[in-house]
mmCIF file of C-alpha atoms in Angstrom:
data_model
loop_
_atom_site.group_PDB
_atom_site.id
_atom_site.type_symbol
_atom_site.label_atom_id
_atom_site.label_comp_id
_atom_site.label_asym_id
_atom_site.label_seq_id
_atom_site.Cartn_x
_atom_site.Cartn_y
_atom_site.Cartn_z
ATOM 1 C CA UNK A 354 -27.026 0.225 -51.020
ATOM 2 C CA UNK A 355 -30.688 -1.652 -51.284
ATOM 3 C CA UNK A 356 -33.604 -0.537 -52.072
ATOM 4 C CA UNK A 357 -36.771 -1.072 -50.959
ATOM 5 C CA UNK A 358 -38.854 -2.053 -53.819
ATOM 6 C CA UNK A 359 -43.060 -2.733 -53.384
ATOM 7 C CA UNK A 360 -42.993 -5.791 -55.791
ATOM 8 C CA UNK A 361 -39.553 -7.472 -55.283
ATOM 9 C CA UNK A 362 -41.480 -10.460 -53.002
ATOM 10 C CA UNK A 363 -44.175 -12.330 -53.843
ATOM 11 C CA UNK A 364 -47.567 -11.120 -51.801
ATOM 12 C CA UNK A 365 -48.206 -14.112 -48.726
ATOM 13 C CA UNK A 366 -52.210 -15.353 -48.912
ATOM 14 C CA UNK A 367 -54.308 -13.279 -46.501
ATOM 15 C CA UNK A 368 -50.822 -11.466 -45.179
ATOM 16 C CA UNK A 369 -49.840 -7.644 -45.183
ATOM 17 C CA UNK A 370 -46.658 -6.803 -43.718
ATOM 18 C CA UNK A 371 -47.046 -3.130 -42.208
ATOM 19 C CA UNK A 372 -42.973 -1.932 -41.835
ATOM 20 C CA UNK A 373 -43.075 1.230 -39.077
ATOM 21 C CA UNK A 374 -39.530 3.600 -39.642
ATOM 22 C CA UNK A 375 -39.044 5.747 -36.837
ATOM 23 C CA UNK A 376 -36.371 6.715 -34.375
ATOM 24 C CA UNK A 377 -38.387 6.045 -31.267
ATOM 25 C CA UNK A 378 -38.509 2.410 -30.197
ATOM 26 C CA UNK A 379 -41.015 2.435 -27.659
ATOM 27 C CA UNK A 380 -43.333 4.084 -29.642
ATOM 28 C CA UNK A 381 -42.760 2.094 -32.639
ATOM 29 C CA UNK A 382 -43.578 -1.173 -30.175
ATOM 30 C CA UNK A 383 -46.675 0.651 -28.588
ATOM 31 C CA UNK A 384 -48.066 1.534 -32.262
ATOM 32 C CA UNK A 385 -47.380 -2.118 -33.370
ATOM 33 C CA UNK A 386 -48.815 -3.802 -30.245
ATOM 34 C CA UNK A 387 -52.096 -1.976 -30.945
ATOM 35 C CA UNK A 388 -52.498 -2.786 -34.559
ATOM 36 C CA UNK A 389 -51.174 -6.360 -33.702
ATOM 37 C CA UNK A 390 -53.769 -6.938 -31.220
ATOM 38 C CA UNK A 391 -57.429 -6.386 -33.170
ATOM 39 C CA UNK A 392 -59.366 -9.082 -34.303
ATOM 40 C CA UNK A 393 -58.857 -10.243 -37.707
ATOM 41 C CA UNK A 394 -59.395 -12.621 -40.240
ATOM 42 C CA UNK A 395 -55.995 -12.153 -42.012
ATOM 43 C CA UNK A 396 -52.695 -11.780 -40.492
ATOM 44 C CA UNK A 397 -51.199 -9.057 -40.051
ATOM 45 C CA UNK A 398 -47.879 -8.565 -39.435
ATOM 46 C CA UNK A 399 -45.747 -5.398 -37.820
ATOM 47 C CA UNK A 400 -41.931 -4.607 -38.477
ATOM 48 C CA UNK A 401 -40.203 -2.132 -36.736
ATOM 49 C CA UNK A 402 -36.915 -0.321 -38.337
ATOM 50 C CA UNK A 403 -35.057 2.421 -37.252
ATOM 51 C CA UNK A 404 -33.738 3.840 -40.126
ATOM 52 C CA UNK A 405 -33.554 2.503 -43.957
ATOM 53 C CA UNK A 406 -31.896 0.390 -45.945
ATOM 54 C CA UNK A 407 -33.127 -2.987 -44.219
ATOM 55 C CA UNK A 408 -30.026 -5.360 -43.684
ATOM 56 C CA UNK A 409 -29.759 -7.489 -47.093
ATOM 57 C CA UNK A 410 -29.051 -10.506 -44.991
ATOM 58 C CA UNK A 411 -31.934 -10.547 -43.022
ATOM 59 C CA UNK A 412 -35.370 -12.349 -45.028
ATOM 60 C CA UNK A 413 -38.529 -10.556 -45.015
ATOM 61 C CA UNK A 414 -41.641 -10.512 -46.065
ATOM 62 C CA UNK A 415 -42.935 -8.280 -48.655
ATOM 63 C CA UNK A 416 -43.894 -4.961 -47.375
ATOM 64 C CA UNK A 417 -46.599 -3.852 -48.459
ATOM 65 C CA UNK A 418 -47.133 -0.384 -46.438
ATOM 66 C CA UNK A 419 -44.430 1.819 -44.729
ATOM 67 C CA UNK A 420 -45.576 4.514 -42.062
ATOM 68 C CA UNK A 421 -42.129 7.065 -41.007
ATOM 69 C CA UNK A 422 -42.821 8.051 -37.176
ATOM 70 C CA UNK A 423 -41.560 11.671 -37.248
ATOM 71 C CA UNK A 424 -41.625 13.413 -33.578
ATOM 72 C CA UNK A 425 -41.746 17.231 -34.051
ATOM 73 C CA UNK A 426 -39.605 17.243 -30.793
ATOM 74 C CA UNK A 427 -36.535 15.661 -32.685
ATOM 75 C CA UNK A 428 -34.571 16.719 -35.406
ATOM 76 C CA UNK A 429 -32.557 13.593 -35.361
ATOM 77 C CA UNK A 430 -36.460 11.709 -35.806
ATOM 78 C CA UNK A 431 -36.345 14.161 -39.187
ATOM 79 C CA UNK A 432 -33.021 13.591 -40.570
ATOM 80 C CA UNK A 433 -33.690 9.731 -40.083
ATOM 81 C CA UNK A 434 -36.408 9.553 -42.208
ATOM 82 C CA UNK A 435 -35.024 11.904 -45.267
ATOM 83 C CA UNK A 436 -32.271 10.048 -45.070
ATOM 84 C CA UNK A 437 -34.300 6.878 -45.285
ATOM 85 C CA UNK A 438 -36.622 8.052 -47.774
ATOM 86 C CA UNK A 439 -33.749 7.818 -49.988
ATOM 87 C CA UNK A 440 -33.777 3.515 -49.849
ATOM 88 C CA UNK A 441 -37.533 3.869 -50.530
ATOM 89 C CA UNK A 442 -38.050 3.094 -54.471
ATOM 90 C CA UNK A 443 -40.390 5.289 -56.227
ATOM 91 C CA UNK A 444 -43.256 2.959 -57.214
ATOM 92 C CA UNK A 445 -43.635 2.365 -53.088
ATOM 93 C CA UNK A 446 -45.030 6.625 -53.174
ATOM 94 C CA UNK A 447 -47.950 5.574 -55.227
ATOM 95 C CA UNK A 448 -50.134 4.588 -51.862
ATOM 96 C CA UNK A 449 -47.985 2.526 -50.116
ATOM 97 C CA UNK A 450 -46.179 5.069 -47.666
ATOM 98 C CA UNK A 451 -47.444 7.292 -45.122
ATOM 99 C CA UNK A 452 -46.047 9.866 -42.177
ATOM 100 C CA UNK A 453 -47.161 9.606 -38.862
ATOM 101 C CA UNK A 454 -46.157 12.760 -36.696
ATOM 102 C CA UNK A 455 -45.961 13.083 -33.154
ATOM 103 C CA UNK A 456 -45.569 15.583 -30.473
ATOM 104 C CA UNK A 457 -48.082 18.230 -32.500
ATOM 105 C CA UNK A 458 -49.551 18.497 -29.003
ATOM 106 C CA UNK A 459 -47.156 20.670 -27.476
ATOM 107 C CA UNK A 460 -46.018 23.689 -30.315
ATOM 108 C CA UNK A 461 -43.475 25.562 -27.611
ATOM 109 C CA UNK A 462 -41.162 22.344 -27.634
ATOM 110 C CA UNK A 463 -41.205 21.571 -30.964
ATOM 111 C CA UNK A 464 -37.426 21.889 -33.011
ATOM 112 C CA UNK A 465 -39.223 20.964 -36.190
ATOM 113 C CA UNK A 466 -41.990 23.249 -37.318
ATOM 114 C CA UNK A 467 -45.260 21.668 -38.729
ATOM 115 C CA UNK A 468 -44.556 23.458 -42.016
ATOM 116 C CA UNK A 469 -41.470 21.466 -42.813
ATOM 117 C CA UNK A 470 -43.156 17.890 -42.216
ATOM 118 C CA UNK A 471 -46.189 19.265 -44.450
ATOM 119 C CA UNK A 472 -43.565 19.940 -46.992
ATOM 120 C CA UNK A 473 -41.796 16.762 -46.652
ATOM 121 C CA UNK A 474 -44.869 14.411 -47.071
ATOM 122 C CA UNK A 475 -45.742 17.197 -50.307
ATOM 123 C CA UNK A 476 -42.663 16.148 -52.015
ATOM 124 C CA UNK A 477 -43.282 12.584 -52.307
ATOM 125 C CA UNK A 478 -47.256 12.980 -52.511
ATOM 126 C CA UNK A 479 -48.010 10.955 -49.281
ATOM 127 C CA UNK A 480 -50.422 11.026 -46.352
ATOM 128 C CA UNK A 481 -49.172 12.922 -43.652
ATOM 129 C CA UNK A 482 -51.236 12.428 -40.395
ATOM 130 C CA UNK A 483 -50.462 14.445 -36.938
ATOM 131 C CA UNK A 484 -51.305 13.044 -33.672
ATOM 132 C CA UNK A 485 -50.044 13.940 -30.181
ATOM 133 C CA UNK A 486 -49.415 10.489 -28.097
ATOM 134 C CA UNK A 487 -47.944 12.465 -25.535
ATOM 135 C CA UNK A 488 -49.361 14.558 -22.231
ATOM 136 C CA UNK A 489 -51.706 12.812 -18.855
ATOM 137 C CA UNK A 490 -53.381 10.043 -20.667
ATOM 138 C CA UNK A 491 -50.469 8.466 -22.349
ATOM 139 C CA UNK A 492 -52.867 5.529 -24.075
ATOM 140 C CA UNK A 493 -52.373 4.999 -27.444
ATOM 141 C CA UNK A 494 -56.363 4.653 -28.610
ATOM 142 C CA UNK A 495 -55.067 4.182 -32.467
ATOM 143 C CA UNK A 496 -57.497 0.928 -33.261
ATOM 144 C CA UNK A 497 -61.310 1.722 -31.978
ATOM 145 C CA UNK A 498 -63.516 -1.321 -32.836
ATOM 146 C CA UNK A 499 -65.367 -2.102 -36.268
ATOM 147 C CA UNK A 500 -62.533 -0.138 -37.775
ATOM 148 C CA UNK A 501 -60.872 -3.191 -39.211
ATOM 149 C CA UNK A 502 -63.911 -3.576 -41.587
ATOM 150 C CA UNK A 503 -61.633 -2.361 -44.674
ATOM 151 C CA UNK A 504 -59.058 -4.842 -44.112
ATOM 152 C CA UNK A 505 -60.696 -7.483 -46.174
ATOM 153 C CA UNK A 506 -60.339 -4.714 -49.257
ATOM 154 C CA UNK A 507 -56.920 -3.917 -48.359
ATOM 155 C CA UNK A 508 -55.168 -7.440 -49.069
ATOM 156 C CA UNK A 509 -57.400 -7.410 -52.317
ATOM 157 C CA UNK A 510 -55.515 -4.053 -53.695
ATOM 158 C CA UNK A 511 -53.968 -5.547 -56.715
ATOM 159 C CA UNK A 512 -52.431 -2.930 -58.122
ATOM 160 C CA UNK A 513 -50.705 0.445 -57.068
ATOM 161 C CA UNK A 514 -53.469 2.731 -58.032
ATOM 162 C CA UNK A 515 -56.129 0.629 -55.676
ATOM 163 C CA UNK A 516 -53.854 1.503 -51.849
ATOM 164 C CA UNK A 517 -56.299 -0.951 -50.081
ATOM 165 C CA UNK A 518 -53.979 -0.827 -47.465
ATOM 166 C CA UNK A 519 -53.095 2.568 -46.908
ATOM 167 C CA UNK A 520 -56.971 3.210 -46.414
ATOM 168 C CA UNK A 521 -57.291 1.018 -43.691
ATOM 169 C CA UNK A 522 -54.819 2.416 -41.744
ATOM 170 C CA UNK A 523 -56.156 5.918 -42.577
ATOM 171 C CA UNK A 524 -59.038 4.272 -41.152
ATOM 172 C CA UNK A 525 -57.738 2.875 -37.889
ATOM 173 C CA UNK A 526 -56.774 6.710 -37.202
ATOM 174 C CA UNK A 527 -60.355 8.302 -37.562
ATOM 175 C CA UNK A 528 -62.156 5.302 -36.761
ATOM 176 C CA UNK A 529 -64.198 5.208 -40.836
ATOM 177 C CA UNK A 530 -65.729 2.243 -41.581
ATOM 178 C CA UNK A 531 -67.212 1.903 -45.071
#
């Protein structure tokens, strides 16, 4: 069993490797597609995974943020990522990992209760973020312009106690710019 360690690879010059864990593969794409296509002076680059460990024969990058996709709607979207969490070294927790839930929109359908999530991203001292990318207007609006103005910062986040990256993509959600 592997697991995923923050500083196993050497960092690539102006690169960040954003690795997305979720069940959902069409959402997974959509959220890459719109980080992948802003403007920037650095590359960026987007895996998708749907579950953890990452198959040893494969080579990667360094990854140097992980968001789990949890849908409220699916229980098998929660058991995937606890049981994922588990190929996740510790040192990755200290700013480097991040929950994105979905379906928050729509409480009567949910088979996971927003309690349980909040508990989940408690235990291992992450963001948690809820968004509903469901309903009429089905855009995903995740990447408003001028938010990319912290991404400079993030690839300059030497150490594990300065998550450059984790507040851009904070940002990219509520549209901050510093």
């Amino acid at each position: 069993m592997s697991v995923l360690r923050p500083l196993d690879k050497l960092p690539g010059l102006n690169t960040a490797t954003i690795l997305l864990v979720g069940t959902e593969d069409a959402l997974l794409q959509q959220l890459a597609d719109s980080m992948l296509k802003e403007d920037c002076a650095s590359e960026l680059k987007v895996h998708l995974a749907n579950s953890l460990p990452l198959p040893s024969s494969v080579t990667r990058p360094r990854i140097d943020l992980i968001v789990f996709v949890i849908n409220l709607h699916s229980k098998h979207s929660l058991r995937n990522v606890e049981e994922s969490l588990h190929h996740v070294d510790a040192a990755f927790f200290l700013g480097k990992v991040s929950f994105l839930v979905t379906g928050a929109g729509r409480e009567s359908h949910c088979s996971i209760h927003r309690s349980t999530v909040v508990k989940l991203a408690h235990t291992y001292r992450s963001p948690l973020l809820f968004c509903d990318l469901e309903g009429p207007q089905e855009k995903l609006m995740l990447l408003p312009r001028g938010s990319l103005l912290r991404v400079p910062r993030a690839w300059a986040a030497p150490t594990p106690r300065a998550p450059g990256l984790l507040s851009w993509f904070w940002s990219l959600f509520i549209g901050g710019s510093s």
